[in-house]
Coordinates of C-alpha atoms and ligand atoms in Angstrom, one line a residue:
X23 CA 117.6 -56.3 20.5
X24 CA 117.6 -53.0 21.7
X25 CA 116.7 -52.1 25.3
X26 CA 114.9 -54.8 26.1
X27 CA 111.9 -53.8 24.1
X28 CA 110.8 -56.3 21.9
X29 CA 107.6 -54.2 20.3
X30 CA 107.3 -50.5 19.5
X31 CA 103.8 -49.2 18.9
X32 CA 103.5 -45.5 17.0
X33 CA 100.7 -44.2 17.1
X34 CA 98.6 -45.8 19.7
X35 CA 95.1 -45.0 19.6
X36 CA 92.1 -48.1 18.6
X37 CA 94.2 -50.2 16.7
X38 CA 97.4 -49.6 18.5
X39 CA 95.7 -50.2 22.1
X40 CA 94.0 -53.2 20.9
X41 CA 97.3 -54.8 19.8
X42 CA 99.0 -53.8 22.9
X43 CA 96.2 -55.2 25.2
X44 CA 96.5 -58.7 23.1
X45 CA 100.1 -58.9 22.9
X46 CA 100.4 -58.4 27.1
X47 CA 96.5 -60.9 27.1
X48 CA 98.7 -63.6 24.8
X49 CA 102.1 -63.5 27.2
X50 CA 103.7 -62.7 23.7
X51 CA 105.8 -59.7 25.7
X52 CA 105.2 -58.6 28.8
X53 CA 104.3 -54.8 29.6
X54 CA 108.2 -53.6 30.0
X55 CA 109.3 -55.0 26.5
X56 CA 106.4 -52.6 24.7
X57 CA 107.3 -48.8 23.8
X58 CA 104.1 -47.0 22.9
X59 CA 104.3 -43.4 21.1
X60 CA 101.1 -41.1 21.3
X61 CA 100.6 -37.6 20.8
X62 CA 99.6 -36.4 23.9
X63 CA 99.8 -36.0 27.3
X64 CA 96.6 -37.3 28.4
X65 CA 96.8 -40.6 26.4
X66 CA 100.0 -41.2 27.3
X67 CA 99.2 -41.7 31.0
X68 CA 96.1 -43.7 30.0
X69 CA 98.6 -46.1 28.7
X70 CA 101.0 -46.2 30.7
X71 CA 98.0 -46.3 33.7
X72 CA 95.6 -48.8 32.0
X73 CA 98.9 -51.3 30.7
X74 CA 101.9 -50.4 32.4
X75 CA 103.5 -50.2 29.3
X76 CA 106.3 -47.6 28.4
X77 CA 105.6 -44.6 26.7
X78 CA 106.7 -41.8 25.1
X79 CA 105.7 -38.8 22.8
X80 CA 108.9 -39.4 20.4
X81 CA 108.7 -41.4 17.6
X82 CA 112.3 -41.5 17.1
X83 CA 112.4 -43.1 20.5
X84 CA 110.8 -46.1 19.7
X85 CA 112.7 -46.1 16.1
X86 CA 116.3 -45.9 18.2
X87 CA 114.5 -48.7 20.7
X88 CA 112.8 -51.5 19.0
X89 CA 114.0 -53.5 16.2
X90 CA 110.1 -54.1 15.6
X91 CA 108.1 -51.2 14.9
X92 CA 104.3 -51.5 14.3
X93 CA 102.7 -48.6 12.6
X94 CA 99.2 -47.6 13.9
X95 CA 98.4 -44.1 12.6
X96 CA 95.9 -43.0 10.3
X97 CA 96.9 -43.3 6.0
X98 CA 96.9 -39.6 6.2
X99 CA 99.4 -39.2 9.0
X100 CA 101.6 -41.9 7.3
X101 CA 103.7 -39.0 5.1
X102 CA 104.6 -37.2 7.9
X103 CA 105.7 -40.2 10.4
X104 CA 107.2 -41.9 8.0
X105 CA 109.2 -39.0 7.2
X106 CA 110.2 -38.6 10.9
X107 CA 111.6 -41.7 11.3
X108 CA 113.2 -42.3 8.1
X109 CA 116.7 -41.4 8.6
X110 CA 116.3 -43.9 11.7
X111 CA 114.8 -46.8 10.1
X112 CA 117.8 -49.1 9.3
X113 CA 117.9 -52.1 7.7
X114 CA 117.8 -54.3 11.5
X115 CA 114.6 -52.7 11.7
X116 CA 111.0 -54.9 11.1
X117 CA 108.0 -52.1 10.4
X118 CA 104.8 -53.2 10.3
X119 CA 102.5 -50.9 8.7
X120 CA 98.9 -51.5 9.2
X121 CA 96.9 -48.4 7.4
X122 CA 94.7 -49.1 5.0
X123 CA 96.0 -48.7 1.0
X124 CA 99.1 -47.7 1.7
X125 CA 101.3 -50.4 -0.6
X126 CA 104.7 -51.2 -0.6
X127 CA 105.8 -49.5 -3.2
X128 CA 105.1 -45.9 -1.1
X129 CA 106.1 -47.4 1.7
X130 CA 109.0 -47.7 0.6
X131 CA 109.2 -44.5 -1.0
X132 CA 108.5 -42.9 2.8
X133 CA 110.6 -45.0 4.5
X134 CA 113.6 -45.9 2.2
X135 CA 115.2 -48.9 1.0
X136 CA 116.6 -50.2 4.6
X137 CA 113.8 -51.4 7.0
X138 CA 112.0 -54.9 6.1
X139 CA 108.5 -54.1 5.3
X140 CA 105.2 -56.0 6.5
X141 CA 101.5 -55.2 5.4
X142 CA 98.9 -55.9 7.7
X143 CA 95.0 -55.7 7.7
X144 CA 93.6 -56.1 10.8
X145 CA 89.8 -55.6 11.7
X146 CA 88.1 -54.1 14.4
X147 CA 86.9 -57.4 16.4
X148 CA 90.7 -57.3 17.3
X149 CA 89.8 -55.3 20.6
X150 CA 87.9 -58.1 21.8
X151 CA 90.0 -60.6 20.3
X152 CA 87.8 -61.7 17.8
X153 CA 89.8 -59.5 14.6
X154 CA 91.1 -61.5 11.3
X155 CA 94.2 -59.9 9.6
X156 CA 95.8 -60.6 6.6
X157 CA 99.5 -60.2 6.2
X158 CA 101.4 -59.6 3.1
X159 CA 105.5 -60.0 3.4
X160 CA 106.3 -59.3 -0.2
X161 CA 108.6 -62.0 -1.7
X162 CA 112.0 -62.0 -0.1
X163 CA 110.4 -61.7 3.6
X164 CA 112.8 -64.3 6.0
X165 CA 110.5 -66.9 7.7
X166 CA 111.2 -66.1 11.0
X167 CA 110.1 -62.2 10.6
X168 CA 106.8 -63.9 8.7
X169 CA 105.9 -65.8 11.5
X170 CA 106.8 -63.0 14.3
X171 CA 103.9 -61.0 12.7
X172 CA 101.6 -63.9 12.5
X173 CA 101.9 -64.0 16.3
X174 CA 101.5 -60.5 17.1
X175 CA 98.6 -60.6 15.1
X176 CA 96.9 -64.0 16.1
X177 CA 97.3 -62.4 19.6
X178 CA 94.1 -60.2 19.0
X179 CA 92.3 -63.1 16.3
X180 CA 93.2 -65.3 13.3
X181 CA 95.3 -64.3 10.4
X182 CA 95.7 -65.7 7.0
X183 CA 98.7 -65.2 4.6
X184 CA 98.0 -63.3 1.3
X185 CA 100.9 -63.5 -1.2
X186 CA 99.3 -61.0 -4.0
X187 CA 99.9 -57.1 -3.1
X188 CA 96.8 -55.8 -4.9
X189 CA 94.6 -58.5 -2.9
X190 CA 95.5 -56.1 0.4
X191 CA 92.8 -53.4 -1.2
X192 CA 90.2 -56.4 -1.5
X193 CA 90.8 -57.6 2.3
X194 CA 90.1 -54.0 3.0
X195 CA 86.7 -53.7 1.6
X196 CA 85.9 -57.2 2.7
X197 CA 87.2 -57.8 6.2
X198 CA 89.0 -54.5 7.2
X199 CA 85.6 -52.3 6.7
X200 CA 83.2 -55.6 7.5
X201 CA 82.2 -55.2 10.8
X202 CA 80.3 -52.0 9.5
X203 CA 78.4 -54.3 7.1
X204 CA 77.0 -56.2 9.6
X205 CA 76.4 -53.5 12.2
X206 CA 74.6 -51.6 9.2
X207 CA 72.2 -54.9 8.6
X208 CA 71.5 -55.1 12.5
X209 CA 70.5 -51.4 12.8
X210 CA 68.2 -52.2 10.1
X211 CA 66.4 -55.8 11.8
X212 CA 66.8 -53.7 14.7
X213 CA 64.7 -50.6 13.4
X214 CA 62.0 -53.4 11.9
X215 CA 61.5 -55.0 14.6
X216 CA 60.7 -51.5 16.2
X217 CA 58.6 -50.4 13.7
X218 CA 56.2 -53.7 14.0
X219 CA 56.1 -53.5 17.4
X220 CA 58.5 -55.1 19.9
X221 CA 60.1 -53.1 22.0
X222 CA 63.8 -51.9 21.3
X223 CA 65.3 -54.0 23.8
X224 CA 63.4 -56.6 22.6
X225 CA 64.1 -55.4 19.0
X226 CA 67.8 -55.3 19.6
X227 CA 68.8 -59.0 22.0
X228 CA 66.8 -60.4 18.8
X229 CA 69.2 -59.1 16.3
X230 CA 72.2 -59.4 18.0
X231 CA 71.3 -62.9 19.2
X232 CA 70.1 -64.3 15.4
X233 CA 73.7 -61.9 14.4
X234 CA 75.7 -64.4 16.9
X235 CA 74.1 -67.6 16.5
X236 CA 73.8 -67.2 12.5
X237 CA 77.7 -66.5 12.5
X238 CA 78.5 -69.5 15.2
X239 CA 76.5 -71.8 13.2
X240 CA 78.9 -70.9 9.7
X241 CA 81.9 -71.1 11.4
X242 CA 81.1 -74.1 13.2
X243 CA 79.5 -76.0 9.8
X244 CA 81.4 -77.4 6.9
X245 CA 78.7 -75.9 5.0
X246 CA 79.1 -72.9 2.9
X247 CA 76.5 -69.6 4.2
X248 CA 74.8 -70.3 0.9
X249 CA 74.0 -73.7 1.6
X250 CA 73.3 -73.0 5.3
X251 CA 71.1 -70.5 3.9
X252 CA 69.2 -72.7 1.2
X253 CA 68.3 -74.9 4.2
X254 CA 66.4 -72.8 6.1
X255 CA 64.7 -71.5 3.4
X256 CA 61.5 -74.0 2.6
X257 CA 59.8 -73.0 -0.4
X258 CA 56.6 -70.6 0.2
X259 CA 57.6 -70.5 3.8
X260 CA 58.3 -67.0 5.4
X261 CA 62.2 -67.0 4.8
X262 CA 61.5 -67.9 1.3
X263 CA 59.7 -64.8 0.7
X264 CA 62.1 -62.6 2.9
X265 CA 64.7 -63.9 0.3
X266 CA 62.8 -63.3 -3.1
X267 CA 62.4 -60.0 -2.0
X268 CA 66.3 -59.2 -0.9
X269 CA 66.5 -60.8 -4.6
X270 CA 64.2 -58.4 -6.3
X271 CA 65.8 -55.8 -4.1
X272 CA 69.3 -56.9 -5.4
X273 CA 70.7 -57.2 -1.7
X274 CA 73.4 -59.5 -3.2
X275 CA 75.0 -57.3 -5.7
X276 CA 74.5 -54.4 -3.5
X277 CA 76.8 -56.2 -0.9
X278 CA 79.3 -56.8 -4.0
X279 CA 79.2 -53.3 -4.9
X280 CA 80.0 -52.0 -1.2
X281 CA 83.1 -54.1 -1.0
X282 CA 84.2 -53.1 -4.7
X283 CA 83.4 -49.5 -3.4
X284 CA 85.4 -50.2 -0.5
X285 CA 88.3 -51.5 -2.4
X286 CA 88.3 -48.8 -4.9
X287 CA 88.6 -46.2 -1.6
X288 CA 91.2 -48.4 0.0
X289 CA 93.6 -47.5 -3.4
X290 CA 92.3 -43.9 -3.1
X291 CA 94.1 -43.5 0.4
X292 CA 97.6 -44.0 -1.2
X293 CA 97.4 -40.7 -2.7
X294 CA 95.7 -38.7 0.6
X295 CA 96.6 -36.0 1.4
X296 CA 96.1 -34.4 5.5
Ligands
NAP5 N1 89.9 -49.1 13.1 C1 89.8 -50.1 12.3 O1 88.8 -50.8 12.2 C2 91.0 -50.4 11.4 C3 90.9 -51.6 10.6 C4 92.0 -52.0 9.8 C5 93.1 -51.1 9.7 N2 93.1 -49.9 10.4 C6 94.2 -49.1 10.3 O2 94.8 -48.8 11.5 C7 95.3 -47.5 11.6 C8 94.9 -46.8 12.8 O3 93.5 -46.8 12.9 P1 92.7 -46.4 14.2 O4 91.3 -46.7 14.0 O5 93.4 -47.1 15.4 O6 93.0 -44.9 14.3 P2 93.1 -43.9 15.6 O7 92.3 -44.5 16.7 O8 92.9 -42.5 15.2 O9 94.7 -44.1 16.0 C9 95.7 -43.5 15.4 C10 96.6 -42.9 16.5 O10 97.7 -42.3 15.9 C11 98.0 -41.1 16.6 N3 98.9 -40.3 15.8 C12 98.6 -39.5 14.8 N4 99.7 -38.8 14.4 C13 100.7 -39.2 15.1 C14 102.1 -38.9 15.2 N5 102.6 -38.1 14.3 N6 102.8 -39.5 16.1 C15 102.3 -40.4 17.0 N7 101.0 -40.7 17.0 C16 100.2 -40.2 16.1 C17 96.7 -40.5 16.9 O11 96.7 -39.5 17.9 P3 95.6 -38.4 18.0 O12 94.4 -39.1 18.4 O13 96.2 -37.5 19.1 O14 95.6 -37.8 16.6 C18 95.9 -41.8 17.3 O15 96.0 -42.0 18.6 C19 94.9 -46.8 10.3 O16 95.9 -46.6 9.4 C20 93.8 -47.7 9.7 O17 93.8 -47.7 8.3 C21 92.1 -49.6 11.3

């Protein structure tokens, strides 16, 4: 280990600061073993301020200071950091990559053939704790580096193991662009509820409360959502007739088609370009 930092964080904007508050939340290091980069001023001191972690603007500093590295910038800023730190990146060195589409295979071709290499999708819930991210190690990945990222991640929600590359795209349109699904189907039981009549405050505790206690109630039940959902649907009774027309309305394949869509776009981003 290098200077007693145990984490470096590049880029550190949503993602980034999300990680670093659940790593210091989770005990997993403490505030003087992180090394955060950002590109300016002003976000540095927020940082530094709001988590008392240490900062700087160099992304060859935290390269020539952590043996784990994660990677928080956008897919389109990817080239250029990358490129940055390349000459750095030596084969002691752990980099975590987190931006969406970006595969091993150009990973490698940005950073060279030293560093170990992790995937990771993480979701947004992760600032509140509540994320899931999938991790992908690629075949020869020692255990103990496997697991390191595992923690990291389960500081900031749950993460599951996915041992097929091309399955990264899929947890991208599912999981990794999610949240949005959901917030897209509130804002519209939201503006219904509106439209007939209740208030919007009224409109909006509704949805968010039905959004919480329908998502407890799956992850609490052995039951599948399709058989949680079969349940409260009596035949001729009003959810019965909410759900023939989603059917009619093909609300189920449109969902499929958003995360194919979604999938499609996350193997898009390898080839972006700022
Ligand atoms: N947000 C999500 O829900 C989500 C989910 C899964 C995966 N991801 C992945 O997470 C990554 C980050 O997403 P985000 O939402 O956290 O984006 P973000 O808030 O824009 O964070 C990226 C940060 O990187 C900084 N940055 C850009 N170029 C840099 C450079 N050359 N050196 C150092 N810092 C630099 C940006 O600074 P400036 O603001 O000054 O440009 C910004 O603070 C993306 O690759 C994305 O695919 C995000």
């Amino acid at each position: 280990m290098k200077d007693n930092y145990i984490v470096g964080v590049i880029g550190a904007g949503n993602m980034g600061e999300a990680l670093i508050k659940g790593l210091l939340r989770s005990n997993l290091v403490r505030s003087y073993e992180i090394l955060a980069s950002a590109r300016t001023q002003r976000r540095i001191r927020f940082l530094e301020k709001t988590y008392g972690v240490h900062t700087t603007r160099k992304n060859l500093s935290v390269v020539a200071a952590c043996d784990t590295i994660i990677l928080a910038v956008k897919p389109q800023d990817m080239e250029n950091v990358c490129g940055e730190i390349r000459d750095k990146a030596t084969k002691d060195h752990l980099i975590i990559s987190i931006a969406a589409g970006i595969d091993f295979s150009k990973l490698r071709q940005m950073l060279g053939a030293k560093p170990r290499l992790i995937r990771v999708m993480p979701n947004l819930p992760a600032v509140i704790d509540a994320g899931v991210s999938a991790i992908y190690c690629g075949p020869r990945m020692p255990e103990r580096y496997r697991r390191f990222a595992h923690q990291i991640f389960q500081a900031v929600g749950q993460t599951v193991d996915i041992r097929e590359e091309k399955l990264m795209d899929v947890v991208t349109g599912l999981s990794g662009t999610g949240p949005a699904y959901f917030f897209a189907m509130m804002e519209a039981l939201c503006s219904a509820g509106r439209k007939m009549g209740l208030t919007d405050g009224m409109s909006r505790m509704l949805t968010l409360q039905t959004a919480l206690g329908a998502a407890e109630m799956a992850a609490s039940n052995g039951a599948s959502p399709e058989e949680l959902r079969r349940r409260v649907t009596s035949k001729k009774g009003t959810t019965w007739a909410a759900m023939r027309h989603m059917k009619k309305r093909n609300f189920w394949r449109t969902m499929e088609e958003a995360v194919a869509v979604a999938t499609k776009r996350a193997r898009q981003l390898r080839t972006l370009k700022k």
